[in-house]
Coordinates of C-alpha atoms in Angstrom, one line a residue:
Chain A
G1 CA 2.6 18.1 25.0
D2 CA 2.0 17.6 21.2
S3 CA -1.5 18.4 20.0
V4 CA -3.5 18.9 17.2
T5 CA -6.5 21.6 17.0
Q6 CA -8.9 21.4 14.2
M7 CA -12.0 23.1 13.4
E8 CA -15.3 21.6 14.9
G9 CA -17.9 20.5 12.5
P10 CA -20.0 19.8 11.2
V11 CA -19.5 21.6 7.9
T12 CA -22.0 21.4 5.4
L13 CA -21.7 22.7 2.0
S14 CA -23.0 22.3 -1.4
E15 CA -21.8 20.3 -4.4
E16 CA -18.9 22.4 -6.1
A17 CA -18.2 24.3 -3.2
F18 CA -14.7 25.6 -2.3
L19 CA -13.8 23.5 0.9
T20 CA -11.3 24.5 4.1
I21 CA -11.0 22.7 7.1
N22 CA -8.3 24.4 9.3
C23 CA -5.7 22.6 11.5
T24 CA -3.2 23.9 13.8
Y25 CA -0.6 21.8 15.7
T26 CA 1.6 22.3 18.6
A27 CA 4.9 20.3 18.5
T28 CA 8.6 20.4 19.4
G29 CA 10.8 20.1 16.6
Y30 CA 9.6 19.5 12.9
P31 CA 6.8 17.0 13.0
S32 CA 5.3 15.4 9.8
L33 CA 1.7 16.4 9.2
F34 CA -1.0 14.3 8.0
W35 CA -4.8 14.5 6.9
Y36 CA -6.8 11.2 7.4
V37 CA -10.3 10.7 6.0
Q38 CA -13.0 8.1 7.6
Y39 CA -15.8 7.6 5.4
P40 CA -18.9 6.2 6.9
G41 CA -18.7 2.7 8.4
E42 CA -15.2 2.5 7.5
G43 CA -11.7 2.8 9.4
L44 CA -9.7 5.5 8.5
Q45 CA -7.3 6.1 6.0
L46 CA -4.5 8.5 5.0
L47 CA -5.6 10.9 2.4
L48 CA -2.1 13.4 2.4
K49 CA 0.8 14.1 3.9
A50 CA 3.8 16.5 4.3
T51 CA 7.1 16.0 5.9
K52 CA 9.0 19.4 6.3
A53 CA 7.9 22.9 5.9
D54 CA 6.7 24.6 2.8
D55 CA 5.8 20.9 1.5
K56 CA 2.2 20.6 -0.2
G57 CA 0.8 16.9 0.1
S58 CA -2.3 16.2 -2.2
N59 CA -4.6 13.6 -3.4
K60 CA -7.9 13.1 -5.0
G61 CA -8.3 17.0 -5.4
F62 CA -7.4 17.9 -1.9
E63 CA -4.5 19.9 -1.0
A64 CA -2.7 21.3 2.2
T65 CA 0.5 23.0 3.0
Y66 CA 2.8 22.9 6.0
R67 CA 3.0 26.3 7.1
K68 CA 5.8 26.3 10.0
E69 CA 5.0 30.3 10.6
T70 CA 1.7 29.7 11.7
T71 CA 2.1 25.9 12.7
S72 CA -1.0 25.1 10.5
F73 CA -1.8 22.7 7.8
H74 CA -5.2 23.7 6.5
L75 CA -7.2 21.1 4.3
E76 CA -8.5 22.7 0.7
K77 CA -10.6 21.2 -2.0
G78 CA -11.4 23.6 -5.0
S79 CA -14.9 21.7 -5.9
V80 CA -16.4 19.2 -3.6
Q81 CA -18.6 16.2 -4.4
V82 CA -21.0 14.4 -2.4
S83 CA -18.6 11.5 -2.4
D84 CA -16.6 13.7 -0.3
S85 CA -18.9 13.6 2.7
A86 CA -16.9 12.0 5.8
V87 CA -14.9 12.8 8.8
Y88 CA -11.7 14.3 8.2
F89 CA -8.5 14.1 10.9
C90 CA -5.7 16.2 11.3
A91 CA -2.5 14.4 12.5
L92 CA 1.1 14.8 13.4
S93 CA 4.2 12.6 14.3
R94 CA 7.7 13.2 15.4
S95 CA 10.5 11.2 14.5
S96 CA 11.5 10.4 17.7
A97 CA 8.0 9.0 18.7
S98 CA 6.3 5.8 17.9
K99 CA 2.8 7.3 17.4
I100 CA 0.5 9.4 15.4
I101 CA -1.3 12.1 17.3
F102 CA -4.7 13.0 16.0
G103 CA -7.2 16.1 16.4
S104 CA -10.8 15.6 17.3
G105 CA -11.9 15.1 13.2
T106 CA -14.4 17.4 11.5
R107 CA -17.5 16.1 9.8
L108 CA -18.0 17.1 6.5
S109 CA -21.5 16.6 4.5
I110 CA -22.0 17.9 1.1
R111 CA -25.7 18.5 -0.7
P112 CA -26.4 17.7 -3.9
Chain B
E1 CA -9.3 -11.5 4.1
T2 CA -7.4 -8.4 3.3
G3 CA -6.0 -5.4 5.3
V4 CA -7.3 -5.0 9.1
T5 CA -10.1 -6.9 10.4
Q6 CA -11.8 -5.9 13.8
T7 CA -14.4 -8.5 15.5
P8 CA -17.1 -8.1 16.9
R9 CA -18.4 -4.9 15.0
H10 CA -20.7 -4.2 17.7
L11 CA -20.9 -5.1 21.5
V12 CA -23.0 -4.3 24.4
M13 CA -21.9 -5.4 27.9
G14 CA -22.8 -4.9 31.2
M15 CA -20.5 -3.3 33.7
T16 CA -19.7 -6.7 35.5
N17 CA -18.8 -8.7 32.1
K18 CA -15.7 -9.6 30.4
K19 CA -15.2 -9.6 26.8
S20 CA -12.7 -9.2 24.0
L21 CA -12.0 -7.0 21.1
K22 CA -10.0 -8.8 18.8
C23 CA -7.8 -7.5 15.5
E24 CA -6.2 -9.4 12.9
Q25 CA -4.0 -7.7 10.3
H26 CA -3.3 -9.5 7.0
L27 CA -0.6 -7.1 5.5
G28 CA 2.8 -8.2 7.0
H29 CA 3.0 -5.4 9.2
N30 CA 5.1 -5.5 12.6
A31 CA 3.5 -2.7 14.5
M32 CA -0.2 -2.8 16.1
Y33 CA -2.3 0.2 17.7
W34 CA -5.4 0.5 19.5
Y35 CA -7.1 3.8 19.3
K36 CA -10.5 5.1 21.3
Q37 CA -12.7 7.2 19.4
S38 CA -15.0 9.4 21.2
A39 CA -17.5 11.8 19.7
K40 CA -16.0 15.4 19.5
K41 CA -12.4 14.5 21.0
P42 CA -9.2 13.6 19.8
L43 CA -8.9 10.0 18.7
E44 CA -6.7 8.6 21.8
L45 CA -4.0 6.4 21.6
M46 CA -4.3 3.5 23.9
F47 CA -1.6 0.9 23.4
V48 CA 1.1 0.3 20.5
Y49 CA 2.7 -3.0 20.1
S50 CA 6.1 -3.1 17.8
L51 CA 7.5 -6.8 17.4
E52 CA 4.9 -7.9 19.7
E53 CA 6.3 -6.0 22.5
R54 CA 4.5 -3.3 24.1
V55 CA 6.3 -0.4 23.4
E56 CA 3.5 2.5 24.4
N57 CA 0.6 2.5 27.2
N58 CA -0.9 6.1 27.6
S59 CA -2.1 5.5 31.2
V60 CA -5.2 3.5 30.3
P61 CA -7.2 2.2 33.2
S62 CA -6.3 -1.7 34.1
R63 CA -10.0 -2.5 33.5
F64 CA -8.4 -2.7 29.4
S65 CA -5.8 -5.1 29.1
P66 CA -4.1 -5.7 25.6
E67 CA -2.7 -8.8 24.5
C68 CA -0.6 -9.3 21.0
P69 CA 0.2 -13.1 20.7
N70 CA 2.0 -12.5 17.5
S71 CA 2.5 -9.7 14.8
S72 CA -0.8 -10.2 12.9
H73 CA -3.3 -10.5 16.3
L74 CA -4.3 -8.1 18.7
F75 CA -6.6 -8.5 21.6
L76 CA -8.2 -6.0 24.1
H77 CA -9.5 -7.4 27.1
L78 CA -12.3 -5.7 28.8
H79 CA -13.8 -6.2 32.5
T80 CA -15.7 -4.2 34.8
L81 CA -15.9 -1.3 32.2
Q82 CA -17.7 2.1 33.1
P83 CA -20.7 3.7 30.9
E84 CA -17.8 6.3 30.0
D85 CA -15.7 3.5 28.3
S86 CA -18.6 3.3 25.3
A87 CA -16.8 4.4 22.1
L88 CA -15.5 2.8 19.1
Y89 CA -12.1 1.3 19.3
L90 CA -10.1 1.1 16.4
C91 CA -7.0 -1.3 15.6
A92 CA -4.4 0.0 13.3
S93 CA -1.4 -1.5 11.9
S94 CA 1.7 -0.3 10.3
Q95 CA 5.2 -1.2 8.8
G96 CA 8.0 0.0 10.7
A97 CA 8.3 3.3 12.6
V98 CA 5.0 5.0 12.0
A99 CA 6.7 8.4 12.4
N100 CA 8.6 7.9 9.1
T101 CA 5.8 7.0 6.7
G102 CA 3.0 8.3 8.9
E103 CA 0.7 5.5 7.4
L104 CA -1.6 3.5 9.5
F105 CA -3.9 1.2 8.4
F106 CA -7.1 1.2 10.2
G107 CA -10.0 -1.6 10.5
E108 CA -13.4 -0.5 10.7
G109 CA -13.5 -0.6 14.4
S110 CA -15.6 -2.4 17.1
R111 CA -18.3 -0.2 18.3
L112 CA -18.9 -0.8 22.3
T113 CA -21.9 0.1 24.3
V114 CA -21.5 -0.2 28.3
L115 CA -24.9 -0.6 30.2

């Protein structure tokens, strides 16, 4: 079945460091891919998405490129801030499905 | 009230208790979802309701019973739970087919502890 695998956390970085959180997926066809973020004490919210191969999603300085050949959707940010500390979830959906499938989440902590 | 609201935020119950989680969305959406969030596990979809009809039921034990009386409200009735059911239960809503937009709107969750 469809699944999403993302790097285990926690990931701890210093402010202004470069961030990469790896995500790979298994799915039939051409799924849409998403990154969601969960700030402390809050629900998940959509960060960015890409709906076809080679698309790049971006928001709040974060980017991720849909790589069909490597079945990956890695999240990157050039210079992280303390306010980026949160749990990040990679996810996918297929056009024929009524649901979004999530990974296990990666906790990110940024030191001042 | 805006967005998706869940009550209670925290719940502690014994294995023989009966309790309910409530979710209310103020976004005019027509689909609602229950997810279970456990540490170091993928977010687990439990139930999906579209236009108040259940369209997805992912082999969830019968001790969890959903109810969707209208498009704005969703309940999760709990009875004779097990300690391994302790988790954060998240409610979400969407407008139309989630696969098209990918955008779910989540509540803050109900933290359940089963003693």
